[in-house]
Tab-separated table of C-alpha atoms (C1' of nucleotides) in Angstrom:
chain	number	residue	atom	x	y	z
A	2	UNK	CA	26.077	-6.319	2.375
A	3	UNK	CA	27.326	-6.996	-0.974
A	4	UNK	CA	26.220	-3.503	-2.519
A	5	UNK	CA	28.200	-0.963	-0.176
A	6	UNK	CA	25.991	1.196	2.201
A	7	UNK	CA	26.844	4.730	0.285
A	8	UNK	CA	25.219	7.056	-2.056
A	9	UNK	CA	24.644	6.032	-5.075
A	10	UNK	CA	25.793	8.706	-7.768
A	11	UNK	CA	24.110	7.353	-11.011
A	12	UNK	CA	20.843	8.994	-11.390
A	13	UNK	CA	19.012	6.236	-12.879
A	14	UNK	CA	20.029	3.442	-10.635
A	15	UNK	CA	19.415	5.379	-7.471
A	16	UNK	CA	16.122	6.496	-8.890
A	17	UNK	CA	15.049	2.768	-9.138
A	18	UNK	CA	16.434	1.523	-6.150
A	19	UNK	CA	14.688	4.584	-4.129
A	20	UNK	CA	11.688	3.138	-6.016
A	21	UNK	CA	11.982	-0.357	-5.121
A	22	UNK	CA	13.243	0.279	-1.759
A	23	UNK	CA	10.636	2.632	-0.655
A	24	UNK	CA	8.206	-0.017	-1.409
A	25	UNK	CA	9.680	-2.398	0.360
A	26	UNK	CA	9.712	-0.366	3.192
A	27	UNK	CA	5.951	0.887	2.962
A	28	UNK	CA	4.842	-3.067	2.761
A	29	UNK	CA	7.133	-3.722	6.014
A	30	UNK	CA	5.876	-0.492	7.919
A	31	UNK	CA	2.205	-2.267	6.747
A	32	UNK	CA	3.296	-5.637	7.933
A	33	UNK	CA	4.358	-4.646	11.171
A	34	UNK	CA	1.429	-2.504	11.802
A	35	UNK	CA	-0.916	-5.591	11.211
A	36	UNK	CA	1.324	-8.130	12.922
A	37	UNK	CA	1.781	-6.434	15.999
A	38	UNK	CA	-1.099	-3.934	16.154
A	39	UNK	CA	1.025	-1.297	16.674
A	40	UNK	CA	0.829	2.559	15.317
A	41	UNK	CA	3.497	3.025	12.666
A	42	UNK	CA	4.016	5.784	10.238
A	43	UNK	CA	6.844	6.840	7.999
A	44	UNK	CA	8.057	9.827	6.098
A	45	UNK	CA	10.124	9.874	2.716
A	46	UNK	CA	11.135	12.694	0.614
A	47	UNK	CA	13.789	14.124	-1.828
A	48	UNK	CA	14.217	17.668	-0.922
A	49	UNK	CA	13.463	18.611	-4.198
A	50	UNK	CA	10.982	16.340	-5.115
A	51	UNK	CA	7.336	17.824	-5.176
A	52	UNK	CA	5.431	14.755	-3.376
A	53	UNK	CA	6.466	13.665	0.292
A	54	UNK	CA	5.914	9.781	0.556
A	55	UNK	CA	3.356	9.673	3.928
A	56	UNK	CA	2.237	5.903	5.191
A	57	UNK	CA	0.676	4.263	5.792
A	58	UNK	CA	-1.827	7.607	4.788
A	59	UNK	CA	-1.300	11.366	5.256
A	60	UNK	CA	-4.139	11.263	8.187
A	61	UNK	CA	-2.934	8.389	9.998
A	62	UNK	CA	1.031	9.895	10.392
A	63	UNK	CA	-0.761	12.992	11.339
A	64	UNK	CA	-2.679	11.007	13.674
A	65	UNK	CA	0.822	9.385	15.281
A	66	UNK	CA	2.728	12.733	14.965
A	67	UNK	CA	0.238	14.257	17.225
A	68	UNK	CA	0.154	11.435	19.585
A	69	UNK	CA	3.924	11.655	20.107
A	70	UNK	CA	3.549	15.227	20.849
A	71	UNK	CA	1.589	14.542	23.401
A	72	UNK	CA	3.453	11.447	24.678
A	73	UNK	CA	6.343	13.655	24.759
A	74	UNK	CA	4.851	16.234	26.387
A	75	UNK	CA	3.389	14.110	29.051
A	76	UNK	CA	6.779	12.435	29.752
A	77	UNK	CA	8.639	16.048	29.966
A	78	UNK	CA	6.412	16.890	32.372
A	79	UNK	CA	6.731	13.918	34.092
A	80	UNK	CA	10.714	14.564	34.271
A	81	UNK	CA	10.193	17.811	35.470
A	82	UNK	CA	8.153	16.713	38.525
A	83	UNK	CA	10.292	14.030	39.319
A	84	UNK	CA	13.209	16.348	39.342
A	85	UNK	CA	11.324	18.834	41.674
A	86	UNK	CA	10.791	16.257	43.781
A	87	UNK	CA	14.600	15.536	43.655
A	88	UNK	CA	15.554	19.225	44.598
A	89	UNK	CA	12.829	19.498	47.251
A	90	UNK	CA	14.443	16.268	48.650
A	91	UNK	CA	18.057	17.689	48.382
A	92	UNK	CA	16.756	21.118	49.873
A	93	UNK	CA	15.345	19.403	52.869
A	94	UNK	CA	18.316	17.124	53.405
A	95	UNK	CA	20.892	20.082	53.179
A	96	UNK	CA	18.450	21.927	55.923
A	97	UNK	CA	18.458	19.175	58.143
A	98	UNK	CA	22.364	19.368	57.573
A	99	UNK	CA	22.596	22.447	58.656
A	100	UNK	CA	20.608	22.709	61.380
A	101	UNK	CA	22.918	20.007	62.843
A	102	UNK	CA	26.030	21.572	62.276
A	103	UNK	CA	24.450	24.658	63.910
A	104	UNK	CA	24.195	22.612	67.253
A	105	UNK	CA	27.533	21.466	66.735
A	106	UNK	CA	28.856	24.644	66.481
A	107	UNK	CA	26.974	26.183	69.408
A	108	UNK	CA	27.768	22.906	71.563
A	109	UNK	CA	31.717	23.804	71.003
A	110	UNK	CA	31.255	27.655	71.607
A	111	UNK	CA	29.793	26.746	75.056
A	112	UNK	CA	32.259	24.590	75.958
A	113	UNK	CA	35.169	26.794	74.949
A	114	UNK	CA	32.977	29.220	76.986
A	115	UNK	CA	32.492	26.730	80.043
A	116	UNK	CA	36.750	26.323	80.056
A	117	UNK	CA	36.824	30.237	79.884
A	118	UNK	CA	34.938	30.277	82.985
A	119	UNK	CA	37.054	27.935	84.874
A	120	UNK	CA	40.276	29.505	83.938
A	121	UNK	CA	38.456	32.737	85.928
A	122	UNK	CA	38.057	34.668	82.597
A	123	UNK	CA	34.685	35.287	83.279
A	124	UNK	CA	31.876	35.526	81.250
A	125	UNK	CA	31.088	38.459	79.175
A	126	UNK	CA	27.986	39.386	76.733
A	127	UNK	CA	26.180	36.284	77.265
A	128	UNK	CA	22.171	37.087	77.071
A	129	UNK	CA	19.883	34.589	78.882
A	130	UNK	CA	19.510	31.749	76.418
A	131	UNK	CA	23.386	31.824	76.418
A	132	UNK	CA	23.287	31.165	79.964
A	133	UNK	CA	20.552	28.708	79.904
A	134	UNK	CA	22.607	26.454	77.534
A	135	UNK	CA	26.187	27.159	79.504
A	136	UNK	CA	23.744	26.064	82.588
A	137	UNK	CA	22.501	22.845	81.130
A	138	UNK	CA	26.072	22.158	79.333
A	139	UNK	CA	27.897	22.642	82.810
A	140	UNK	CA	25.492	19.924	84.780
A	141	UNK	CA	26.031	17.650	81.765
A	142	UNK	CA	29.613	17.890	82.488
A	143	UNK	CA	29.133	17.397	86.343
A	144	UNK	CA	26.728	14.481	85.982
A	145	UNK	CA	29.307	13.004	83.759
A	146	UNK	CA	32.484	13.733	86.245
A	147	UNK	CA	30.220	12.270	88.955
A	148	UNK	CA	29.932	8.962	86.837
A	149	UNK	CA	33.951	8.946	86.143
A	150	UNK	CA	34.371	9.383	90.502
A	151	UNK	CA	31.897	6.531	90.972
A	152	UNK	CA	33.334	4.341	88.641
A	153	UNK	CA	36.903	4.869	89.996
A	154	UNK	CA	35.550	4.774	93.594
A	155	UNK	CA	34.224	1.081	92.557
A	156	UNK	CA	37.313	0.030	90.831
A	157	UNK	CA	39.889	0.705	93.791
B	14	UNK	CA	3.633	-14.896	2.442
B	15	UNK	CA	3.525	-18.014	4.564
B	16	UNK	CA	2.866	-16.408	7.778
B	17	UNK	CA	-0.200	-14.867	7.217
B	18	UNK	CA	-0.633	-11.356	7.553
B	19	UNK	CA	-2.740	-10.960	10.467
B	20	UNK	CA	-2.243	-9.859	14.083
B	21	UNK	CA	-0.088	-12.021	16.384
B	22	UNK	CA	-2.326	-13.088	19.398
B	23	UNK	CA	0.206	-14.610	20.844
B	24	UNK	CA	1.419	-11.922	23.494
B	25	UNK	CA	5.556	-13.253	23.570
B	26	UNK	CA	5.386	-14.313	19.801
B	27	UNK	CA	3.966	-11.001	18.772
B	28	UNK	CA	6.715	-8.981	21.226
B	29	UNK	CA	9.689	-11.391	19.434
B	30	UNK	CA	8.190	-10.333	16.107
B	31	UNK	CA	7.803	-6.943	17.027
B	32	UNK	CA	11.428	-6.360	18.173
B	33	UNK	CA	13.015	-8.270	15.103
B	34	UNK	CA	10.612	-6.603	12.362
B	35	UNK	CA	11.095	-3.088	14.323
B	36	UNK	CA	14.969	-3.742	13.553
B	37	UNK	CA	14.723	-4.479	10.225
B	38	UNK	CA	12.328	-1.387	9.339
B	39	UNK	CA	15.378	0.617	10.966
B	40	UNK	CA	17.552	-0.914	8.838
B	41	UNK	CA	15.677	-0.469	6.068
B	42	UNK	CA	14.600	2.950	6.957
B	43	UNK	CA	18.821	3.819	7.588
B	44	UNK	CA	19.971	2.206	4.212
B	45	UNK	CA	17.395	4.240	2.224
B	46	UNK	CA	18.535	7.598	3.536
B	47	UNK	CA	21.992	6.383	2.713
B	48	UNK	CA	21.641	5.159	-0.894
B	49	UNK	CA	19.162	7.550	-2.227
B	50	UNK	CA	20.074	10.707	0.015
B	51	UNK	CA	16.902	10.901	1.050
B	52	UNK	CA	15.439	12.441	4.210
B	53	UNK	CA	12.846	9.510	5.653
B	54	UNK	CA	12.090	8.908	9.263
B	55	UNK	CA	9.766	6.714	11.388
B	56	UNK	CA	7.891	6.439	14.240
B	57	UNK	CA	6.398	3.440	16.112
B	58	UNK	CA	4.537	2.890	18.792
B	59	UNK	CA	2.328	0.856	20.796
B	60	UNK	CA	-0.074	2.517	22.302
B	61	UNK	CA	0.288	1.556	25.738
B	62	UNK	CA	4.163	1.614	25.781
B	63	UNK	CA	5.773	4.334	27.182
B	64	UNK	CA	8.407	4.605	24.946
B	65	UNK	CA	7.870	5.366	21.172
B	66	UNK	CA	10.266	4.510	18.544
B	67	UNK	CA	11.413	7.095	16.152
B	68	UNK	CA	14.226	6.862	13.690
B	69	UNK	CA	16.560	7.900	12.768
B	70	UNK	CA	16.326	10.369	15.470
B	71	UNK	CA	14.319	12.304	17.692
B	72	UNK	CA	15.278	15.642	16.058
B	73	UNK	CA	15.757	14.271	12.662
B	74	UNK	CA	12.215	13.020	12.883
B	75	UNK	CA	11.331	16.395	13.840
B	76	UNK	CA	13.308	18.106	10.761
B	77	UNK	CA	11.245	16.321	8.400
B	78	UNK	CA	7.838	16.568	10.008
B	79	UNK	CA	8.439	20.126	10.029
B	80	UNK	CA	9.411	20.104	6.299
B	81	UNK	CA	6.400	18.197	5.435
B	82	UNK	CA	3.986	20.551	7.305
B	83	UNK	CA	5.856	23.506	4.878
B	84	UNK	CA	5.559	21.707	2.028
B	85	UNK	CA	2.338	20.630	2.663
B	86	UNK	CA	1.093	24.219	3.176
B	87	UNK	CA	2.758	25.616	0.200
B	88	UNK	CA	0.868	22.516	-1.908
B	89	UNK	CA	-2.497	23.449	-0.407
B	90	UNK	CA	-1.550	27.376	-1.313
B	91	UNK	CA	-0.307	26.294	-4.880
B	92	UNK	CA	-3.938	24.180	-5.158
B	93	UNK	CA	-6.070	27.003	-3.720
B	94	UNK	CA	-4.383	29.600	-6.260
B	95	UNK	CA	-5.022	27.362	-9.167
B	96	UNK	CA	-8.428	26.850	-8.157
B	97	UNK	CA	-8.683	30.331	-8.305
B	98	UNK	CA	-7.578	30.819	-11.730
B	99	UNK	CA	-9.972	27.865	-12.754
B	100	UNK	CA	-12.675	29.597	-11.573
B	101	UNK	CA	-11.575	33.501	-12.837
B	102	UNK	CA	-11.535	30.950	-16.318
B	103	UNK	CA	-15.129	30.095	-16.078
B	104	UNK	CA	-16.707	33.096	-15.123
B	105	UNK	CA	-14.830	34.910	-17.895
B	106	UNK	CA	-15.970	32.083	-20.453
B	107	UNK	CA	-19.565	31.903	-18.889
B	108	UNK	CA	-19.497	36.130	-19.165
B	109	UNK	CA	-18.770	35.949	-22.651
B	110	UNK	CA	-21.265	33.534	-23.841
B	111	UNK	CA	-23.552	35.548	-22.099
B	112	UNK	CA	-22.317	38.835	-23.969
B	113	UNK	CA	-22.941	36.451	-26.917
B	114	UNK	CA	-26.661	35.133	-26.123
B	115	UNK	CA	-27.704	38.937	-25.421
B	116	UNK	CA	-26.253	39.795	-28.918
B	117	UNK	CA	-28.283	36.946	-30.392
B	118	UNK	CA	-31.513	38.050	-28.615
B	119	UNK	CA	-31.269	41.412	-29.456
B	120	UNK	CA	-30.839	40.223	-33.264
B	121	UNK	CA	-33.794	37.688	-33.375
B	122	UNK	CA	-35.708	40.675	-31.567
B	123	UNK	CA	-34.841	43.388	-34.027
B	124	UNK	CA	-35.464	41.085	-36.734
B	125	UNK	CA	-38.742	40.477	-35.348
B	126	UNK	CA	-39.627	43.994	-34.893
B	127	UNK	CA	-38.437	44.935	-38.514
B	128	UNK	CA	-40.767	41.932	-39.994
B	129	UNK	CA	-43.374	43.631	-37.913
B	130	UNK	CA	-43.039	46.974	-39.606
B	131	UNK	CA	-43.447	45.226	-43.302
B	132	UNK	CA	-46.937	43.845	-41.908
B	133	UNK	CA	-47.587	47.502	-41.504
B	134	UNK	CA	-47.917	47.494	-37.644
B	135	UNK	CA	-46.007	50.155	-36.540
B	136	UNK	CA	-43.058	50.451	-34.056
B	137	UNK	CA	-44.703	51.405	-30.875
B	138	UNK	CA	-42.262	52.058	-27.864
B	139	UNK	CA	-38.613	52.109	-29.322
B	140	UNK	CA	-35.926	54.328	-28.280
B	141	UNK	CA	-33.491	56.210	-30.077
B	142	UNK	CA	-30.895	53.176	-29.789
B	143	UNK	CA	-33.545	50.308	-31.173
B	144	UNK	CA	-34.374	52.775	-33.787
B	145	UNK	CA	-30.363	52.905	-34.687
B	146	UNK	CA	-30.202	48.789	-34.632
B	147	UNK	CA	-33.200	48.478	-36.520
B	148	UNK	CA	-32.187	50.958	-39.081
B	149	UNK	CA	-28.556	49.311	-39.218
B	150	UNK	CA	-30.455	45.606	-39.682
B	151	UNK	CA	-32.886	47.404	-42.564
B	152	UNK	CA	-29.673	48.338	-44.306
B	153	UNK	CA	-27.887	45.008	-44.153
B	154	UNK	CA	-31.113	43.031	-45.003
B	155	UNK	CA	-31.181	45.838	-48.261
B	156	UNK	CA	-27.860	45.038	-49.269
B	157	UNK	CA	-28.078	41.316	-48.788
B	158	UNK	CA	-31.170	41.617	-51.145
B	159	UNK	CA	-29.364	43.534	-53.520
B	160	UNK	CA	-26.478	40.968	-53.584
B	161	UNK	CA	-29.225	38.352	-54.674
B	162	UNK	CA	-30.969	40.424	-57.096
B	163	UNK	CA	-27.386	41.163	-59.066
B	164	UNK	CA	-26.707	37.297	-58.808
B	165	UNK	CA	-30.169	36.063	-60.084
B	166	UNK	CA	-29.653	39.155	-63.196
B	167	UNK	CA	-25.947	37.499	-63.834
B	168	UNK	CA	-27.353	34.278	-64.089
B	169	UNK	CA	-30.213	34.926	-66.393
C	20	DA	C1'	11.624	-14.046	28.921
C	21	DT	C1'	15.597	-13.818	25.838
C	22	DC	C1'	19.364	-15.337	22.802
C	23	DT	C1'	21.248	-17.883	18.968
C	24	DC	C1'	20.924	-20.586	14.769
C	25	DT	C1'	19.290	-22.001	10.659
C	26	DA	C1'	15.667	-22.920	7.243
C	27	DT	C1'	12.599	-21.031	4.619
C	28	DT	C1'	10.975	-17.111	2.788
C	29	DG	C1'	11.156	-12.210	1.084
C	30	DT	C1'	13.649	-8.577	-0.991
C	31	DT	C1'	16.556	-6.468	-4.373
C	32	DA	C1'	20.402	-5.754	-7.646
C	33	DG	C1'	21.593	-5.944	-12.463
C	34	DG	C1'	20.154	-7.294	-16.710
C	35	DT	C1'	16.612	-7.973	-20.518
C	36	DT	C1'	12.779	-6.264	-23.105
D	4	DA	C1'	12.532	5.346	-18.869
D	5	DA	C1'	9.630	1.469	-16.997
D	6	DA	C1'	8.483	-3.228	-16.205
D	7	DC	C1'	9.513	-7.701	-15.950
D	8	DC	C1'	12.730	-11.389	-14.748
D	9	DT	C1'	16.027	-14.251	-11.617
D	10	DA	C1'	20.407	-15.139	-9.225
D	11	DA	C1'	21.769	-13.627	-4.933
D	12	DC	C1'	21.474	-11.982	-0.461
D	13	DA	C1'	19.063	-10.570	3.585
D	14	DA	C1'	15.366	-10.961	7.105
D	15	DT	C1'	12.924	-13.507	9.754
D	16	DA	C1'	10.020	-17.243	11.788
D	17	DG	C1'	10.342	-21.074	14.574
D	18	DA	C1'	13.174	-24.219	17.402
D	19	DG	C1'	16.256	-24.687	21.002
D	20	DA	C1'	19.563	-23.491	24.729
DNA sequence: ATCTCTATTGTTAGGTT
DNA sequence: AAACCTAACAATAGAGA
């Protein structure tokens, strides 16, 4: 650009430029509306000028603004819903992980108790559920050990 | 204009034109803002497009829109006040005319009554105020007649 | 469809009246 | 200040990649 893009200090030059360019902008806006069949509007105003320029018309601008409001409300709603979905998903996922870890912890605990028993340290403070789990665990160990014995017998 | 100003039916051409011209409009708006130090914003949207174009920025556009709201409220208020002033003035004026006409009517009525009296038809149904006015009127007539007599005597 | 290129058309700065 | 002019400049249509 030849004329550098900066505030025009000279009052009358600035005013003339404003008038010309405002007209140009208005024209371009109208052309875009017609050529592309879109809703477009513009608002221009000098903070200390009595009459803001609203185009293509005040009524049309208001229509477009309220459309924008509705649309952005919808968008916001959509965003919130998708965020809720995301969080729900995370909660479900984390809950799954917790359950899995609880199972692991219990399994380790049972294993510890089993070996404690094998060392003849007895099992104190165990309720019925614990005993059942322990029984099941011991059963699985025995099955495993049987399998290993079979394997050794077949290979020797 | 070489390309006639009408809705572009071809989809891809319209889209391309839209993109190019939207960019142009945005640039022009920004230039106007900077060159002339004015508040200006624009909103463009395809009714069926998810993202409205709001420039120079969403936040700035909102600021300008609310400024516009305030300003037009003020304007409306100003208009209402000036209309009230106008009506008040009209009412005052009309009231003045009514008073003037009432005086004229009263004067004519008194004159009629006076001549009625001169015809010896007597004055009936007159209250004290009417009588006072009538007296004053007669007094003025007499003064007027005296003046005319003086005038005639001097000139003959 | 999107990007780049460029001839053409449109816009605007600055000067004149 | 406003309206008009026009050289200079910028935007864009349309074509080609």
